[in-house]
Short mmCIF file of C-alpha atoms in Angstrom, two decimals:
data_model
loop_
_atom_site.label_atom_id
_atom_site.label_comp_id
_atom_site.label_asym_id
_atom_site.label_seq_id
_atom_site.Cartn_x
_atom_site.Cartn_y
_atom_site.Cartn_z
CA MET A 1 30.77 2.20 -5.38
CA ALA A 2 29.01 4.01 -2.65
CA VAL A 3 25.67 3.20 -1.85
CA GLU A 4 23.12 5.98 -3.82
CA ILE A 5 20.23 7.43 -1.93
CA ARG A 6 17.45 8.75 -4.20
CA ALA A 7 13.75 9.13 -4.91
CA VAL A 8 12.11 5.79 -5.80
CA ALA A 9 10.97 5.91 -9.37
CA PRO A 10 7.48 4.66 -10.39
CA ASP A 11 8.71 1.68 -12.47
CA GLN A 12 10.60 0.81 -8.71
CA LEU A 13 7.51 0.60 -6.68
CA ASP A 14 7.35 -3.35 -7.11
CA ALA A 15 11.05 -3.31 -5.70
CA LEU A 16 10.37 -0.74 -2.94
CA GLY A 17 7.11 -3.43 -1.75
CA ARG A 18 9.89 -6.30 -1.89
CA VAL A 19 12.94 -4.54 -0.03
CA THR A 20 10.91 -3.12 2.77
CA ALA A 21 8.93 -6.58 3.34
CA MET A 22 11.91 -8.28 3.57
CA ALA A 23 13.64 -5.97 5.67
CA PHE A 24 10.91 -6.48 8.43
CA GLY A 25 11.13 -10.42 7.86
CA GLN A 26 7.94 -10.80 5.71
CA ASP A 27 6.98 -11.98 2.39
CA PRO A 28 6.38 -9.08 -0.06
CA ASP A 29 2.53 -8.16 -0.60
CA PRO A 30 1.65 -8.69 -4.52
CA ASP A 31 -0.76 -5.77 -4.09
CA ALA A 32 1.71 -3.50 -2.37
CA GLY A 33 2.74 -1.77 -5.60
CA GLU A 34 -1.09 -0.26 -6.13
CA SER A 35 -1.47 1.03 -2.93
CA TYR A 36 1.67 2.82 -3.30
CA ARG A 37 0.88 4.18 -6.67
CA LYS A 38 -2.30 5.78 -5.18
CA LEU A 39 -0.97 6.75 -1.56
CA LEU A 40 2.37 7.65 -1.82
CA ASP A 41 4.01 11.08 -3.10
CA LEU A 42 7.36 9.43 -4.60
CA ASP A 43 9.17 12.49 -4.31
CA ARG A 44 8.68 11.99 -0.80
CA SER A 45 10.28 8.35 -1.00
CA ARG A 46 14.04 7.42 -0.80
CA GLY A 47 15.56 4.18 -1.85
CA ALA A 48 19.09 3.00 -1.09
CA PHE A 49 20.92 1.75 -4.04
CA ASP A 50 23.95 -0.54 -4.58
CA GLN A 51 25.16 -0.38 -8.01
CA GLY A 52 21.69 -0.10 -9.24
CA GLN A 53 20.21 -2.65 -7.04
CA MET A 54 17.85 -1.13 -4.24
CA VAL A 55 18.66 -2.49 -0.75
CA GLY A 56 16.76 0.16 1.52
CA GLY A 57 13.74 1.71 1.21
CA SER A 58 11.69 4.57 3.16
CA PHE A 59 8.97 6.88 2.71
CA ALA A 60 6.91 9.59 4.01
CA TYR A 61 2.98 9.90 3.61
CA GLY A 62 1.92 13.96 3.65
CA LEU A 63 -0.13 14.09 6.66
CA GLU A 64 -2.65 16.27 8.09
CA LEU A 65 -2.17 15.72 11.92
CA THR A 66 -4.29 17.10 14.65
CA ILE A 67 -2.33 19.06 17.16
CA PRO A 68 -3.71 20.82 20.10
CA GLY A 69 -6.19 23.42 19.07
CA GLY A 70 -5.92 22.63 15.12
CA THR A 71 -3.99 20.70 12.65
CA ALA A 72 -0.36 21.19 11.25
CA ALA A 73 1.28 19.50 8.12
CA ALA A 74 3.17 16.43 9.10
CA ALA A 75 5.68 13.84 7.14
CA GLY A 76 4.22 10.63 8.32
CA VAL A 77 7.70 8.57 7.87
CA ALA A 78 7.02 5.02 7.14
CA SER A 79 8.44 1.73 5.82
CA VAL A 80 12.00 2.14 6.56
CA GLY A 81 13.89 -0.73 6.37
CA VAL A 82 17.38 -1.90 4.91
CA LEU A 83 17.95 -5.45 3.57
CA PRO A 84 19.77 -7.96 6.17
CA SER A 85 23.00 -8.01 3.66
CA HIS A 86 23.22 -4.18 4.04
CA ARG A 87 22.82 -3.22 7.71
CA ARG A 88 25.32 -1.27 10.13
CA ARG A 89 26.33 0.53 7.33
CA GLY A 90 24.78 4.23 7.90
CA ILE A 91 22.16 3.71 5.10
CA MET A 92 18.91 4.05 7.78
CA ARG A 93 20.42 7.58 8.84
CA ARG A 94 21.06 8.60 5.69
CA MET A 95 17.41 7.95 4.32
CA VAL A 96 16.07 9.09 7.37
CA THR A 97 17.98 12.49 7.52
CA GLU A 98 17.20 12.95 3.80
CA LEU A 99 13.39 12.29 4.41
CA LEU A 100 13.20 15.05 7.20
CA ALA A 101 15.37 17.66 5.32
CA ASP A 102 12.84 16.92 2.59
CA ALA A 103 9.72 17.48 4.84
CA ARG A 104 11.15 20.75 6.21
CA ASP A 105 11.75 22.21 2.84
CA ARG A 106 8.28 21.49 1.83
CA GLY A 107 7.00 23.44 4.94
CA ASP A 108 6.09 20.31 7.26
CA MET A 109 6.46 21.34 10.97
CA LEU A 110 6.46 18.02 12.19
CA ALA A 111 7.51 14.59 11.51
CA ALA A 112 5.65 11.36 12.80
CA LEU A 113 6.26 7.51 12.89
CA TRP A 114 5.56 4.20 14.69
CA SER A 115 8.83 2.64 15.58
CA THR A 116 9.64 -1.39 15.49
CA GLU A 117 12.28 -1.11 18.02
CA VAL A 118 12.34 1.48 20.60
CA PRO A 119 16.28 3.09 20.61
CA LEU A 120 15.83 3.66 16.88
CA TYR A 121 14.50 6.99 16.55
CA GLY A 122 15.40 9.13 19.84
CA ARG A 123 18.85 9.82 18.39
CA PHE A 124 16.73 11.51 15.17
CA GLY A 125 14.77 13.68 18.09
CA PHE A 126 11.85 11.81 17.73
CA GLY A 127 9.86 11.24 21.39
CA VAL A 128 7.02 9.15 22.24
CA ALA A 129 4.12 11.54 21.84
CA GLY A 130 1.59 9.55 22.55
CA VAL A 131 0.81 6.02 23.83
CA THR A 132 -1.54 3.11 23.32
CA THR A 133 -3.31 0.34 25.33
CA LYS A 134 -3.21 -3.47 24.41
CA LEU A 135 -6.31 -5.07 25.90
CA VAL A 136 -7.31 -8.28 26.72
CA ILE A 137 -10.91 -8.96 28.13
CA ASP A 138 -11.70 -12.73 29.00
CA ARG A 139 -14.43 -12.65 31.90
CA PHE A 140 -18.29 -12.11 31.07
CA PRO A 141 -20.44 -11.09 31.29
CA LEU A 142 -19.40 -7.46 32.44
CA VAL A 143 -22.06 -5.62 34.36
CA PRO A 144 -22.46 -1.76 33.97
CA HIS A 145 -21.21 0.37 36.74
CA ARG A 146 -23.74 2.08 38.58
CA LEU A 147 -22.11 5.37 37.54
CA ALA A 148 -21.60 4.77 34.00
CA PRO A 149 -23.51 6.81 31.37
CA ARG A 150 -26.79 5.67 29.64
CA PRO A 151 -25.29 3.32 26.95
CA ALA A 152 -26.42 4.65 23.53
CA PRO A 153 -28.53 2.17 21.19
CA VAL A 154 -26.21 0.03 18.64
CA VAL A 155 -27.30 -1.45 15.22
CA LEU A 156 -25.17 -3.83 12.79
CA ILE A 157 -24.55 -2.18 9.52
CA GLU A 158 -23.45 -3.68 6.47
CA PRO A 159 -20.11 -2.97 4.56
CA ASP A 160 -21.92 -0.68 1.75
CA GLU A 161 -23.54 1.65 4.47
CA ALA A 162 -20.27 1.39 6.44
CA ARG A 163 -18.78 3.31 3.54
CA LYS A 164 -20.88 6.16 3.96
CA VAL A 165 -21.10 6.90 7.76
CA LEU A 166 -17.93 6.00 9.06
CA PRO A 167 -15.70 8.58 7.42
CA PRO A 168 -17.95 11.34 8.64
CA VAL A 169 -18.13 10.32 12.37
CA PHE A 170 -14.21 9.56 12.24
CA ASP A 171 -13.53 13.29 10.94
CA ARG A 172 -15.55 14.76 14.07
CA LYS A 173 -13.33 12.86 16.45
CA ARG A 174 -10.02 13.25 14.55
CA ARG A 175 -10.36 17.30 14.89
CA GLU A 176 -10.46 16.71 18.54
CA VAL A 177 -7.61 14.47 19.71
CA PRO A 178 -3.95 15.42 19.09
CA GLY A 179 -2.11 12.62 17.02
CA MET A 180 -5.19 11.59 14.88
CA PHE A 181 -4.66 12.44 11.04
CA ALA A 182 -7.28 13.08 8.20
CA ARG A 183 -7.80 10.15 5.92
CA SER A 184 -8.42 10.19 2.10
CA ALA A 185 -10.95 8.50 0.28
CA ASP A 186 -8.39 6.26 -1.23
CA TRP A 187 -6.87 5.75 2.46
CA TRP A 188 -10.33 4.70 3.58
CA GLU A 189 -10.90 2.12 0.83
CA LEU A 190 -7.31 0.66 0.55
CA GLU A 191 -6.05 1.10 4.32
CA ILE A 192 -9.31 0.81 6.40
CA LEU A 193 -12.32 -0.68 4.46
CA ALA A 194 -10.16 -3.36 2.27
CA ASP A 195 -11.54 -6.72 3.28
CA GLU A 196 -10.07 -9.50 0.83
CA PRO A 197 -9.51 -12.73 2.77
CA ARG A 198 -6.00 -12.44 2.48
CA TYR A 199 -6.38 -9.79 5.32
CA ARG A 200 -8.42 -11.99 7.69
CA GLY A 201 -6.39 -14.78 8.40
CA ASP A 202 -8.23 -17.14 10.12
CA ALA A 203 -11.10 -14.44 11.13
CA SER A 204 -14.21 -13.73 9.47
CA SER A 205 -14.79 -10.58 7.07
CA LEU A 206 -15.20 -7.07 9.01
CA ARG A 207 -18.05 -6.73 11.34
CA TYR A 208 -19.43 -2.76 11.74
CA ALA A 209 -21.49 -1.62 15.09
CA LEU A 210 -22.98 1.91 14.95
CA ALA A 211 -23.99 3.79 17.85
CA LEU A 212 -26.92 6.20 17.44
CA ASP A 213 -28.05 9.20 19.33
CA SER A 214 -31.50 9.85 20.33
CA ASP A 215 -32.51 11.20 16.55
CA GLY A 216 -30.95 8.26 14.97
CA GLN A 217 -27.81 9.80 14.05
CA PRO A 218 -24.37 7.99 14.13
CA ILE A 219 -22.15 9.07 16.92
CA GLY A 220 -19.81 6.40 17.15
CA TYR A 221 -18.55 3.09 15.63
CA ALA A 222 -16.63 0.04 16.19
CA GLN A 223 -15.21 -2.48 13.43
CA TYR A 224 -13.95 -5.81 14.42
CA ARG A 225 -13.51 -9.27 13.37
CA THR A 226 -14.63 -12.77 15.15
CA SER A 227 -13.21 -16.22 14.96
CA GLY A 228 -14.27 -19.53 16.60
CA SER A 229 -13.81 -23.06 16.95
CA TRP A 230 -16.17 -25.99 17.52
CA GLU A 231 -15.90 -28.46 20.31
CA GLY A 232 -18.60 -30.97 19.72
CA ILE A 233 -22.06 -29.02 19.59
CA GLY A 234 -20.36 -25.86 21.38
CA ILE A 235 -18.51 -22.97 20.18
CA GLU A 236 -16.07 -20.26 21.63
CA ILE A 237 -15.71 -16.90 19.83
CA ASN A 238 -12.79 -14.55 19.69
CA LEU A 239 -13.43 -10.73 18.95
CA ARG A 240 -10.59 -8.76 17.74
CA LEU A 241 -11.43 -4.80 17.67
CA GLU A 242 -9.86 -3.47 14.85
CA GLU A 243 -11.02 0.31 15.62
CA MET A 244 -13.33 2.34 17.68
CA ILE A 245 -14.40 5.88 17.36
CA ALA A 246 -16.87 7.55 19.89
CA ILE A 247 -17.82 11.06 19.74
CA THR A 248 -20.33 10.89 23.15
CA PRO A 249 -20.03 9.19 26.58
CA ALA A 250 -23.09 7.51 25.38
CA ALA A 251 -21.29 6.14 22.31
CA TYR A 252 -18.67 4.88 24.10
CA SER A 253 -20.57 3.06 26.67
CA GLY A 254 -23.03 1.85 24.10
CA LEU A 255 -20.38 0.23 21.89
CA TRP A 256 -18.34 -1.15 24.75
CA ASN A 257 -21.36 -2.93 25.82
CA PHE A 258 -22.56 -4.04 22.69
CA LEU A 259 -19.14 -5.86 22.12
CA VAL A 260 -18.62 -7.44 25.90
CA ASN A 261 -21.90 -8.76 26.32
CA GLN A 262 -22.38 -10.80 22.82
CA ASP A 263 -23.28 -14.29 23.26
CA LEU A 264 -20.72 -16.97 23.09
CA VAL A 265 -17.80 -14.28 23.03
CA ARG A 266 -15.17 -15.58 24.93
CA GLN A 267 -12.19 -13.24 24.61
CA ILE A 268 -11.76 -9.47 23.30
CA ARG A 269 -8.81 -8.33 21.95
CA ALA A 270 -7.70 -4.92 20.82
CA TRP A 271 -4.27 -3.78 20.16
CA ASN A 272 -4.52 -0.02 19.86
CA VAL A 273 -6.89 1.52 22.22
CA PRO A 274 -6.35 5.18 24.01
CA ALA A 275 -4.40 4.97 27.06
CA GLU A 276 -7.18 6.47 29.22
CA THR A 277 -9.78 3.68 28.05
CA ALA A 278 -10.87 3.20 31.62
CA LEU A 279 -13.00 0.20 31.39
CA HIS A 280 -13.16 -0.13 35.27
CA GLN A 281 -15.11 3.00 35.19
CA LEU A 282 -17.74 1.44 32.93
CA PHE A 283 -18.15 -1.88 34.40
CA ALA A 284 -18.17 -2.85 38.00
CA ASN A 285 -16.59 -6.43 37.58
CA PHE A 286 -13.89 -5.35 35.14
CA ARG A 287 -10.47 -6.46 35.99
CA GLU A 288 -8.44 -7.67 33.04
CA THR A 289 -5.13 -7.33 31.22
CA GLN A 290 -4.09 -3.72 29.80
CA THR A 291 -0.84 -3.25 28.57
CA LEU A 292 0.87 0.13 27.94
CA ASN A 293 2.97 0.77 24.69
CA ASP A 294 4.30 3.48 23.03
CA GLY A 295 2.42 4.56 20.09
CA LEU A 296 2.91 7.81 17.94
CA TRP A 297 6.84 9.13 18.21
CA LEU A 298 6.84 12.57 16.80
CA ARG A 299 10.05 15.00 15.97
CA ILE A 300 9.74 18.73 15.96
CA LEU A 301 11.01 19.92 12.53
CA ASP A 302 10.82 23.74 12.75
CA VAL A 303 10.32 24.68 17.06
CA GLU A 304 9.66 28.18 16.36
CA ALA A 305 6.64 27.57 13.94
CA ALA A 306 5.43 24.53 15.77
CA LEU A 307 5.35 25.96 19.30
CA SER A 308 3.49 29.14 17.65
CA SER A 309 0.96 27.04 16.03
CA ARG A 310 -0.20 25.05 18.60
CA ARG A 311 -2.85 25.99 21.91
CA TYR A 312 -1.86 25.95 25.34
CA SER A 313 -3.85 25.01 28.32
CA ALA A 314 -2.17 27.72 30.74
CA ASP A 315 -0.17 31.20 30.20
CA GLY A 316 3.33 31.46 30.86
CA SER A 317 6.98 32.48 29.62
CA LEU A 318 9.87 29.89 29.11
CA VAL A 319 13.28 30.15 27.59
CA LEU A 320 14.05 26.66 26.39
CA GLY A 321 17.30 25.34 25.33
CA VAL A 322 16.96 22.43 22.91
CA PHE A 323 19.50 20.26 21.76
CA ASP A 324 19.00 18.72 18.44
CA PRO A 325 20.85 15.26 18.53
CA LEU A 326 20.39 14.96 14.75
CA ILE A 327 22.85 18.02 14.41
CA ALA A 328 24.34 17.94 17.67
CA GLU A 329 23.55 21.56 18.38
CA THR A 330 21.58 23.52 21.23
CA SER A 331 19.03 26.44 20.33
CA ARG A 332 17.45 28.79 22.49
CA TYR A 333 13.83 29.54 22.17
CA ARG A 334 11.34 31.96 23.92
CA LEU A 335 7.95 30.65 24.29
CA GLU A 336 5.54 33.28 25.32
CA VAL A 337 1.90 32.08 25.75
CA SER A 338 -1.18 34.42 26.25
CA GLY A 339 -4.84 33.48 26.47
CA GLY A 340 -3.67 30.30 25.17
CA VAL A 341 -2.25 31.29 22.16
CA GLY A 342 1.86 31.03 21.77
CA SER A 343 4.61 32.74 19.90
CA CYS A 344 8.11 31.27 19.79
CA ARG A 345 11.31 32.86 18.45
CA LYS A 346 14.82 32.24 18.83
CA VAL A 347 16.82 34.19 21.49
CA SER A 348 20.43 34.19 23.40
CA GLU A 349 19.06 34.37 26.67
CA PRO A 350 19.72 31.66 29.55
CA PRO A 351 17.50 28.90 29.29
CA ASP A 352 14.74 28.28 31.99
CA LEU A 353 14.54 24.60 30.82
CA SER A 354 17.49 22.66 29.13
CA LEU A 355 16.04 19.41 27.17
CA ASP A 356 16.63 17.20 24.18
CA LEU A 357 14.69 17.59 21.10
CA GLU A 358 13.24 14.18 21.94
CA ASP A 359 11.48 15.41 25.13
CA LEU A 360 10.14 18.44 23.55
CA SER A 361 8.87 16.59 20.81
CA ALA A 362 7.25 14.03 23.22
CA ALA A 363 5.45 16.97 24.99
CA PHE A 364 4.37 18.40 22.10
CA LEU A 365 0.64 16.98 21.43
CA GLY A 366 -0.21 17.62 24.99
CA ARG A 367 1.38 14.59 26.86
CA SER A 368 3.29 16.50 29.31
CA ARG A 369 6.06 14.95 31.57
CA PHE A 370 8.44 17.71 32.43
CA ARG A 371 8.26 17.24 36.07
CA ARG A 372 8.79 13.77 35.59
CA LEU A 373 11.75 13.97 33.44
CA GLY A 374 13.17 16.60 35.77
CA ALA A 375 13.23 13.89 38.52
CA LEU A 376 14.78 11.48 36.40
CA GLY A 377 17.57 14.10 35.41
CA ARG A 378 16.72 14.35 31.80
CA LEU A 379 16.04 17.91 31.65
CA GLU A 380 17.48 20.86 33.71
CA GLY A 381 15.21 23.35 35.23
CA GLU A 382 13.94 24.47 38.63
CA PRO A 383 10.95 22.49 40.14
CA ALA A 384 8.65 25.43 39.64
CA THR A 385 9.62 26.12 36.20
CA ARG A 386 8.90 22.53 35.08
CA ALA A 387 5.51 22.63 36.94
CA LEU A 388 4.80 25.42 35.02
CA ALA A 389 5.67 23.70 31.71
CA ASP A 390 3.61 20.82 32.45
CA SER A 391 0.70 23.19 33.15
CA MET A 392 1.32 24.96 29.58
CA PHE A 393 1.72 21.96 27.40
CA ASP A 394 -0.87 19.67 28.84
CA TRP A 395 -3.67 19.10 26.71
CA ASP A 396 -7.52 17.49 27.08
CA PRO A 397 -7.94 15.15 25.32
CA GLN A 398 -4.64 13.42 25.62
CA PRO A 399 -2.88 12.34 22.21
CA TRP A 400 -3.67 9.12 20.40
CA CYS A 401 -3.08 8.12 16.95
CA GLN A 402 -5.94 5.71 15.54
CA GLU A 403 -3.31 3.60 13.34
CA ILE A 404 -0.12 2.34 12.16
CA PHE A 405 0.74 4.29 8.93
#
């Protein structure tokens, strides 16, 4: 009997949690079912069933994703996994294809995900739309650079206060940065602020530092944990930054100064900070490890709607020949931009640029690399045309996604 792909039923949520955990080599989280019930629309899920037994699972969150100049409905594809006993049978491809078709039918212009393995999703038309930096700091103290902005004052707050003040600060920031997405009250409670001992490992409970403006209003925060070990009467503390959101340069400077100049701290680690986190511009003696990684992957589901919905940094006109690897077809689109506002429609004209949907999707949020891709032979077009495309698609701030979903 062939493996069947269908939506997951409410009484199969625990099975979904078990299958996806096992697919990623982990033990199931006994509380995953509760999170799924509150955060998932099960119509957006897809399970793979072999003779009634779930052997693969996947789902998509309905996200409000920030794009240049606004927001767009996006499918946040997550936890796509197949049991080791059923791999190499095309099950993952079938699940993802159905999730994408369902998302487009719902009116989503985009699909987004974080990839556990880099080669997996380009074949579906996903491209790396945002990058992230893993940061390790182990030189202390750090001396403020003479040209750095004056740090905002920072205070520590308790979890109950954090529940009230963090969401509004986050919401201000996420509306500015392409790739960030809105958080519901349940998302805050279950994914961000949850602090049961099982989430901590060998680290402390969550700590919260709040940056304030001259009127005492919140303009940024850092969420972090600490861990330490005693050597005789001495102790060395490691600090793990979970999230930092800063509205102003002063908030950014204040939060970093607070973190790096705590007594007894010997190392700071952060796995997801924006690629433009330039601490050498804040501190005169910063020279530590920053590792660049792929972050948010994006696929455009509706090229005409998506390219018409975002704003642009330069005006111009381009005909794009776009190859979609999922359906192995090329379509041509004319993009007209005037006053930063775009209009896109299908045409039959010869293309100015010919490229894969993966590379167009990677540029959509503002991480424009058309000249570089042309130099590598990944797209076809004249140098002046590639330069125009870079000017049009580029955006400030650069895209970044605040978390894995």
